[in-house]
Coordinates of C-alpha atoms and ligand atoms in Angstrom, one line a residue:
G1 CA -11.3 16.9 -20.2
T2 CA -11.4 14.6 -17.0
F3 CA -15.5 13.7 -18.7
I4 CA -13.9 11.9 -21.2
L5 CA -10.7 10.5 -19.0
I6 CA -13.5 8.4 -17.0
F7 CA -14.8 6.6 -20.1
F8 CA -11.5 6.5 -21.5
L9 CA -9.3 5.3 -18.6
P10 CA -11.4 2.1 -18.6
A11 CA -11.7 1.6 -22.4
T12 CA -7.5 1.9 -22.4
V13 CA -7.5 -0.7 -19.8
F14 CA -9.7 -3.3 -21.6
Y15 CA -8.4 -2.6 -25.1
L16 CA -4.5 -3.3 -23.5
L17 CA -5.9 -6.6 -22.0
L18 CA -7.9 -7.7 -25.5
M19 CA -4.7 -7.0 -27.3
C20 CA -2.6 -8.9 -25.0
K21 CA -4.5 -11.9 -25.8
Q22 CA -4.3 -11.6 -29.6
D23 CA -1.7 -13.8 -31.4
D24 CA -0.4 -10.9 -33.3
P25 CA -0.7 -7.9 -30.6
S26 CA 0.2 -5.6 -33.2
L27 CA -1.2 -1.4 -33.1
L28 CA -2.2 -2.3 -36.8
N29 CA -4.4 -5.3 -35.9
F30 CA -6.7 -2.9 -34.9
P31 CA -9.6 -3.1 -33.3
P32 CA -9.1 -6.4 -31.3
P33 CA -12.4 -8.5 -31.5
L34 CA -14.6 -7.7 -29.1
P35 CA -16.0 -10.1 -26.5
A36 CA -19.6 -10.8 -26.2
L37 CA -21.0 -8.3 -23.2
E38 CA -22.4 -11.0 -21.0
S39 CA -19.0 -13.0 -20.8
L40 CA -17.4 -9.8 -19.1
W41 CA -19.0 -9.9 -15.7
E42 CA -19.0 -12.9 -13.4
T43 CA -20.7 -12.7 -10.1
R44 CA -18.2 -15.4 -8.4
V45 CA -15.4 -13.2 -9.7
F46 CA -16.9 -10.2 -8.1
G47 CA -17.0 -12.0 -4.9
V48 CA -13.4 -13.1 -5.1
F49 CA -12.8 -9.0 -5.7
L50 CA -14.5 -8.4 -2.8
L51 CA -13.1 -10.8 -0.8
W52 CA -9.3 -9.8 -1.5
F53 CA -10.7 -6.0 -1.1
F54 CA -11.8 -6.8 2.5
F55 CA -9.2 -9.0 3.2
Q56 CA -6.5 -6.4 3.0
A57 CA -8.7 -3.9 4.5
L58 CA -8.7 -6.8 7.6
L59 CA -4.8 -6.9 7.7
Y60 CA -5.0 -2.9 7.5
L61 CA -6.8 -2.6 10.5
L62 CA -4.5 -5.3 12.6
P63 CA -3.1 -3.8 15.6
V64 CA 0.7 -4.2 14.5
G65 CA 3.8 -1.8 13.2
K66 CA 4.0 1.8 14.6
V67 CA 2.0 4.5 14.0
V68 CA 3.0 7.3 12.5
E69 CA 2.0 11.4 11.9
G70 CA 1.5 12.7 8.5
L71 CA 3.0 16.1 7.4
P72 CA 0.6 19.0 8.8
L73 CA -2.7 19.7 7.2
S74 CA -3.2 23.3 6.2
S75 CA -5.3 23.5 9.7
G76 CA -1.9 22.4 11.3
R77 CA -3.4 18.8 12.3
K78 CA -1.6 16.0 12.0
L79 CA -3.4 12.7 10.7
Q80 CA -2.1 9.5 12.2
Y81 CA -1.3 6.6 10.5
R82 CA -0.5 2.6 11.2
I83 CA 2.4 1.6 9.3
N84 CA 2.0 -2.3 8.8
G85 CA 1.7 -2.4 5.0
F86 CA 4.9 -5.2 5.0
Y87 CA 3.3 -7.3 7.3
A88 CA -0.1 -7.1 5.4
F89 CA 2.2 -8.4 2.0
V90 CA 4.0 -11.1 4.3
L91 CA 0.9 -12.2 5.4
T92 CA -0.8 -12.3 2.3
A93 CA 2.4 -14.5 0.5
A94 CA 1.8 -17.0 3.3
V95 CA -1.9 -16.9 2.7
I96 CA -0.9 -17.2 -0.9
G97 CA 1.6 -19.9 -0.3
T98 CA -0.9 -22.2 2.0
L99 CA -3.5 -22.0 -0.7
L100 CA -0.8 -22.8 -3.7
Y101 CA 0.0 -25.9 -0.9
F102 CA -3.5 -27.0 -1.0
Q103 CA -3.6 -26.8 -4.8
F104 CA -5.3 -23.9 -5.3
E105 CA -5.2 -23.1 -9.0
L106 CA -4.4 -19.3 -8.9
H107 CA -4.3 -19.3 -13.1
Y108 CA -8.2 -18.7 -12.4
L109 CA -6.8 -15.3 -12.2
Y110 CA -5.5 -15.6 -15.7
D111 CA -8.8 -17.4 -16.9
H112 CA -11.0 -15.0 -16.0
F113 CA -8.3 -11.7 -16.2
M114 CA -10.8 -9.5 -18.0
Q115 CA -13.6 -10.2 -15.3
F116 CA -11.7 -9.2 -12.8
A117 CA -10.6 -6.0 -14.3
V118 CA -14.2 -5.4 -15.0
S119 CA -15.2 -6.0 -11.5
A120 CA -12.4 -3.9 -9.8
A121 CA -13.6 -0.8 -12.3
A122 CA -16.9 -1.5 -11.4
F123 CA -16.2 -1.4 -7.7
S124 CA -13.8 2.0 -8.2
M125 CA -16.8 3.5 -9.6
V126 CA -19.2 3.1 -6.8
L127 CA -16.2 3.9 -4.7
S128 CA -16.0 7.1 -6.4
I129 CA -19.6 8.0 -6.4
Y130 CA -19.5 7.2 -2.4
L131 CA -16.3 9.1 -2.0
Y132 CA -18.1 12.3 -3.9
I133 CA -21.1 12.1 -1.8
R134 CA -19.7 12.0 1.4
S135 CA -17.1 14.8 0.8
L136 CA -20.2 17.4 -0.1
K137 CA -20.3 17.2 3.6
A138 CA -16.9 17.7 4.9
P139 CA -15.9 21.0 6.0
E140 CA -14.0 23.1 3.8
E141 CA -10.6 22.8 5.6
E142 CA -10.4 18.9 4.6
L143 CA -11.2 19.2 0.5
A144 CA -8.6 19.1 -1.5
P145 CA -6.9 22.1 -2.8
G146 CA -6.9 20.6 -6.5
G147 CA -10.4 19.0 -6.4
N148 CA -12.8 22.2 -5.2
S149 CA -13.4 23.8 -8.4
G150 CA -17.1 23.7 -8.0
Y151 CA -17.0 21.7 -11.0
F152 CA -19.1 18.2 -10.0
V153 CA -17.3 16.4 -13.1
Y154 CA -13.9 17.6 -12.4
D155 CA -14.1 17.2 -8.5
F156 CA -15.5 13.7 -8.6
F157 CA -12.3 12.7 -11.0
T158 CA -9.8 14.6 -9.1
G159 CA -11.1 14.2 -5.8
H160 CA -13.0 16.3 -3.7
E161 CA -12.1 15.2 0.1
L162 CA -8.4 15.3 0.5
N163 CA -8.2 12.5 3.4
P164 CA -11.8 10.6 3.8
R165 CA -11.5 8.5 6.8
I166 CA -14.4 6.3 8.3
G167 CA -13.1 6.6 12.1
S168 CA -9.3 6.1 12.0
F169 CA -10.0 4.3 8.6
D170 CA -7.6 6.4 6.1
L171 CA -9.7 5.3 2.6
K172 CA -6.7 7.1 0.3
Y173 CA -3.8 5.6 2.5
F174 CA -5.6 2.0 2.6
C175 CA -5.9 2.3 -0.9
E176 CA -2.5 3.7 -2.2
L177 CA -0.5 0.5 -1.3
R178 CA -2.5 -2.3 -0.3
P179 CA -4.9 -4.3 -2.5
G180 CA -3.9 -2.8 -6.0
L181 CA -0.1 -3.0 -5.2
I182 CA -0.2 -6.4 -3.3
G183 CA -2.6 -7.1 -6.1
W184 CA -0.5 -6.6 -8.8
V185 CA 2.2 -9.2 -7.1
V186 CA -0.5 -11.8 -6.8
I187 CA -1.3 -11.7 -10.9
N188 CA 1.9 -11.3 -11.5
L189 CA 2.5 -15.0 -10.2
A190 CA -0.9 -16.2 -11.4
M191 CA 0.7 -15.0 -14.9
L192 CA 3.8 -16.9 -14.4
L193 CA 2.0 -20.3 -13.3
A194 CA -0.6 -20.2 -16.1
E195 CA 2.7 -19.5 -18.5
M196 CA 4.4 -22.8 -16.8
K197 CA 0.6 -24.6 -17.2
I198 CA 0.4 -23.5 -21.0
H199 CA 3.6 -24.0 -22.4
N200 CA 3.5 -27.0 -20.0
Q201 CA 7.2 -26.0 -18.6
S202 CA 8.7 -27.1 -15.6
M203 CA 10.8 -23.5 -14.7
P204 CA 9.1 -20.3 -15.7
S205 CA 11.1 -18.6 -18.7
L206 CA 13.9 -16.3 -17.8
A207 CA 11.9 -13.0 -19.1
M208 CA 9.0 -13.8 -16.5
I209 CA 11.6 -14.3 -13.6
L210 CA 13.2 -11.2 -14.4
V211 CA 9.6 -8.9 -14.8
N212 CA 8.3 -10.9 -11.6
S213 CA 11.6 -10.0 -9.7
F214 CA 12.0 -6.3 -10.8
Q215 CA 8.0 -5.8 -10.1
L216 CA 8.3 -7.3 -6.6
L217 CA 11.3 -5.4 -5.7
Y218 CA 9.3 -2.2 -6.6
V219 CA 6.1 -3.3 -4.6
V220 CA 8.1 -5.0 -1.8
D221 CA 10.3 -1.3 -1.4
A222 CA 7.3 0.6 -1.4
L223 CA 5.7 -1.3 1.6
W224 CA 8.9 -1.3 3.6
N225 CA 9.0 2.1 3.1
E226 CA 5.5 2.9 3.6
E227 CA 5.9 5.9 5.7
A228 CA 7.5 7.6 2.6
V229 CA 4.1 7.7 0.5
L230 CA 2.7 10.2 3.2
T231 CA 5.2 13.2 2.0
T232 CA 4.2 12.3 -2.0
M233 CA 1.8 14.6 -3.5
D234 CA -1.0 11.7 -3.6
I235 CA -1.2 12.2 0.1
T236 CA -0.7 15.4 1.0
H237 CA -2.2 17.6 -2.1
D238 CA -4.4 15.2 -4.3
G239 CA -7.9 14.6 -3.0
F240 CA -9.7 11.0 -3.3
G241 CA -11.5 10.7 -6.2
F242 CA -12.2 8.9 -9.4
M243 CA -8.7 9.7 -10.6
L244 CA -6.8 7.8 -7.8
A245 CA -9.3 5.1 -7.0
F246 CA -9.2 3.8 -10.5
G247 CA -5.6 4.2 -10.4
D248 CA -5.0 2.5 -7.6
L249 CA -7.6 0.0 -7.9
V250 CA -7.7 -1.2 -11.6
W251 CA -4.7 0.8 -13.5
V252 CA -1.9 -0.4 -11.0
P253 CA -3.1 -4.0 -10.6
F254 CA -4.3 -4.9 -14.4
V255 CA -1.8 -2.5 -16.8
Y256 CA 1.4 -2.7 -14.6
S257 CA 1.3 -6.5 -14.8
L258 CA 0.8 -6.2 -18.4
Q259 CA 4.4 -7.8 -19.3
A260 CA 3.5 -10.7 -17.2
F261 CA 0.4 -11.4 -19.1
Y262 CA 2.0 -10.3 -22.6
L263 CA 4.6 -13.2 -21.9
V264 CA 1.9 -16.1 -21.3
S265 CA 0.8 -15.8 -24.6
H266 CA 4.1 -14.3 -26.5
P267 CA 7.6 -16.1 -24.7
I268 CA 10.3 -14.8 -25.5
A269 CA 13.9 -16.6 -25.1
I270 CA 16.1 -13.8 -23.8
S271 CA 20.2 -14.9 -23.3
W272 CA 21.6 -14.9 -20.1
P273 CA 24.0 -11.7 -21.0
A274 CA 21.0 -10.0 -22.0
A275 CA 19.3 -10.6 -18.8
A276 CA 22.5 -9.8 -16.9
A277 CA 22.5 -6.5 -19.0
I278 CA 18.7 -5.7 -18.1
T279 CA 19.8 -6.5 -14.4
V280 CA 22.1 -4.2 -14.2
L281 CA 19.7 -1.7 -15.3
N282 CA 17.0 -2.2 -13.3
C283 CA 19.7 -2.2 -10.2
I284 CA 20.8 1.4 -11.4
G285 CA 17.3 2.5 -11.4
Y286 CA 16.2 1.2 -8.5
Y287 CA 19.5 2.8 -6.7
I288 CA 18.8 6.1 -7.8
F289 CA 15.0 6.3 -7.2
R290 CA 15.6 4.7 -3.7
S291 CA 18.2 6.9 -2.6
A292 CA 16.5 10.4 -4.0
N293 CA 13.1 9.3 -2.1
S294 CA 14.8 8.5 1.1
Q295 CA 16.8 11.3 1.0
K296 CA 14.0 14.1 0.9
N297 CA 11.7 11.7 2.8
S298 CA 14.4 11.6 5.5
F299 CA 14.9 15.6 4.7
R300 CA 11.4 16.2 5.4
R301 CA 10.8 14.2 8.3
N302 CA 13.7 15.9 10.7
P303 CA 15.8 18.5 8.5
A304 CA 18.0 18.6 11.9
D305 CA 19.1 14.8 11.2
P306 CA 22.8 14.4 11.5
K307 CA 22.9 12.0 8.6
L308 CA 22.1 14.8 6.6
A309 CA 24.4 17.0 8.0
S310 CA 26.5 17.3 4.9
L311 CA 23.4 18.2 2.2
K312 CA 23.0 21.8 1.9
F313 CA 19.5 23.6 1.6
I314 CA 18.0 26.9 0.7
P315 CA 15.4 28.5 3.5
T316 CA 12.2 29.1 2.5
A317 CA 9.3 31.3 3.8
T318 CA 7.3 28.3 4.5
G319 CA 10.0 26.9 7.6
K320 CA 10.4 24.1 5.1
G321 CA 14.1 23.9 3.2
L322 CA 14.9 23.0 -0.6
L323 CA 17.4 20.6 -0.7
V324 CA 20.4 21.9 -2.9
T325 CA 23.1 19.0 -2.8
G326 CA 22.8 15.6 -3.0
W327 CA 20.0 13.9 -4.9
W328 CA 17.7 17.2 -5.2
G329 CA 21.0 19.1 -6.3
F330 CA 22.1 17.2 -9.3
V331 CA 18.5 17.2 -11.1
R332 CA 15.1 18.5 -10.2
H333 CA 12.9 15.4 -9.3
P334 CA 16.2 12.6 -9.9
N335 CA 13.6 10.0 -8.2
Y336 CA 11.7 10.2 -11.4
L337 CA 14.5 9.2 -13.6
G338 CA 15.3 6.2 -11.6
D339 CA 11.8 5.3 -11.8
I340 CA 11.9 5.6 -15.9
I341 CA 15.2 3.8 -16.1
M342 CA 13.4 0.6 -14.1
A343 CA 10.2 1.1 -16.4
L344 CA 12.3 0.3 -19.2
A345 CA 14.2 -2.4 -17.6
W346 CA 10.6 -4.1 -17.0
S347 CA 10.0 -4.1 -20.8
L348 CA 13.0 -5.1 -21.9
P349 CA 12.5 -8.6 -21.4
C350 CA 9.7 -8.7 -23.5
G351 CA 11.7 -8.2 -26.5
F352 CA 11.1 -6.0 -29.7
N353 CA 8.6 -8.2 -31.6
H354 CA 5.8 -5.6 -30.4
I355 CA 5.3 -2.0 -28.9
L356 CA 2.9 -2.9 -26.6
P357 CA 4.8 -4.4 -23.5
Y358 CA 6.0 -0.9 -23.9
F359 CA 2.9 0.5 -23.3
Y360 CA 4.2 1.2 -19.4
V361 CA 7.3 2.8 -19.8
I362 CA 5.7 5.3 -22.7
Y363 CA 2.7 6.1 -20.4
F364 CA 5.0 6.4 -17.6
I365 CA 6.9 9.0 -18.7
C366 CA 3.7 10.9 -20.1
L367 CA 2.5 10.7 -16.4
L368 CA 5.8 12.0 -15.0
V369 CA 6.3 14.8 -17.4
H370 CA 2.6 15.8 -16.5
R371 CA 3.2 15.3 -13.0
E372 CA 6.7 17.3 -13.0
A373 CA 5.0 20.3 -14.7
R374 CA 2.1 19.7 -12.0
D375 CA 4.7 19.8 -9.0
E376 CA 7.1 22.9 -10.6
H377 CA 3.9 24.9 -10.6
H378 CA 2.9 24.0 -6.7
C379 CA 6.3 24.5 -5.6
K380 CA 6.6 28.0 -7.6
Q381 CA 3.4 29.1 -5.8
K382 CA 4.3 27.6 -2.5
Y383 CA 8.0 28.7 -2.4
G384 CA 8.0 31.9 -4.5
L385 CA 11.1 33.6 -4.5
A386 CA 13.0 30.5 -3.2
W387 CA 11.9 28.4 -5.5
E388 CA 13.1 30.4 -8.3
R389 CA 16.6 30.5 -6.4
Y390 CA 16.5 26.8 -6.3
C391 CA 15.8 26.7 -10.0
Q392 CA 19.0 29.0 -10.9
R393 CA 21.1 26.7 -8.6
V394 CA 20.0 23.3 -10.0
P395 CA 19.1 24.3 -13.6
Y396 CA 19.0 20.4 -14.5
R397 CA 15.8 18.8 -15.1
I398 CA 14.9 15.3 -16.2
F399 CA 12.6 16.4 -19.0
P400 CA 14.1 19.9 -20.4
Y401 CA 13.0 20.1 -23.4
I402 CA 9.1 18.7 -23.5
Y403 CA 7.6 22.2 -22.0
Ligands
NDP1 P1 8.1 13.6 -5.3 O1 8.4 12.7 -4.0 O2 9.2 13.8 -6.0 O3 7.5 14.9 -4.3 C1 7.5 16.2 -5.1 C2 7.8 17.3 -3.6 O4 9.1 17.2 -3.1 C3 7.8 18.8 -3.9 O5 6.4 18.8 -4.2 C4 8.5 19.4 -2.7 O6 7.1 19.2 -2.0 C5 9.2 18.1 -2.3 N1 10.6 18.9 -2.9 C6 10.8 19.4 -4.4 N2 11.9 20.0 -4.8 C7 12.5 19.5 -3.4 C8 14.2 19.6 -2.9 N3 14.5 20.0 -3.7 N4 14.4 19.6 -1.6 C9 13.1 19.3 -1.0 N5 11.9 18.8 -1.2 C10 11.5 18.9 -2.7 O7 6.6 13.5 -6.0 P2 5.8 12.3 -6.3 O8 4.7 12.0 -5.2 O9 5.6 12.5 -7.5 O10 6.4 10.8 -6.6 C11 6.9 10.0 -5.6 C12 7.9 8.5 -5.9 O11 6.6 8.0 -6.5 C13 8.9 8.5 -7.1 O12 9.7 8.2 -6.9 C14 7.9 8.4 -8.5 O13 8.2 8.1 -9.5 C15 6.7 7.6 -8.2 N6 5.4 7.6 -8.4 C16 5.2 6.5 -9.0 C17 4.0 6.4 -10.1 C18 3.8 4.9 -10.3 O14 2.6 4.6 -11.2 N7 4.9 4.1 -10.0 C19 3.1 7.3 -9.9 C20 3.7 8.6 -9.1 C21 4.9 8.4 -8.4 P3 7.1 19.6 -0.5 O15 8.5 20.7 -0.7 O16 6.3 20.2 -0.1 O17 7.8 18.7 0.7

């Protein structure tokens, strides 16, 4: 399965991007005409990609922002992480703003979008090979529990080493929130400018403004709450291999920006009441997502926090508690529910002519169904009887009938 995914995931990205460029992006219009192989690569584009990656790495190294400890590793050791993602975003915004002021044509990104995706995919493959080779020398306790099967392809895909670092530079933590996530916002902006240029508009369309604003909020939120990423499964459980490298550097920036990319060639006029309704939906999703994630993150960081005094929890043998009131007592994985509502709000501005801009919400539901199943399994193993008691107290799941 993982062997097939190594080819299937890049193929899906290129298929989606090719479809988006079609006048009629209907799924029945399959296969889209394939571009000439040599048109997919341009060394200059790869150079711009590298410049972007290393610029973000430089910002990550800046000695600004606090340094915090991650959750304890299996050895009991805690790694240190610098929290400066939001500063990196602000500095990047200042640089992009300056470039635009000096007439830099950001829609270069739109014009060479496929080549950028190919460059990012090639880079993530090289990075994954490097990660796997270095993981062979990593001590046993530094390997990811889920990526240590002994099968080369499986471990290469899921990630063999849990927290690969070069000195204090944490490769997984850096890739999680920086080049891809900030890159996604820059791509969206490039699409907005491309739309204005191509359609000769003095203002972006309402649909484009909604998509850009909603996704900007999501990214800024992730960077503002950067510390919360330290308690997510990606950091605490999953190794750093092809799955996360490709996901962070290719899938997020090039697939999550699909709605903006779609709108450039398929403009939609939406009414103000429709825009207001979609905005309310996005705000509801955001509220659930943010409050659920913050509640769990604060509880994990400091269960004795007086602000959490009203929350009840079940103690477990590991010393950690399981919340049974608040969001986590309402439904299991309330944070996924908020995320799905937002995903729908990002697609709705693209109208109902084609299913393509709904790819994100469909894929995301599949991802979260699988993720929830994985997490339930881990929690059952980790907490045993306490997890069963939690499930009795909180029987509701967001995907109750799927498995
Ligand atoms: P969660 O943040 O939901 O973390 C799951 C963990 O929370 C469990 O393993 C357990 O860990 C802890 N937990 C579960 N139940 C309870 C409870 N009742 N009380 C206290 N702790 C509990 O997982 P993810 O990392 O999957 O998601 C984080 C966020 O990122 C979500 O909002 C998700 O939607 C989003 N996300 C977004 C993606 C995207 O592409 N846009 C992709 C993936 C995730 P432990 O007990 O060990 O602390």
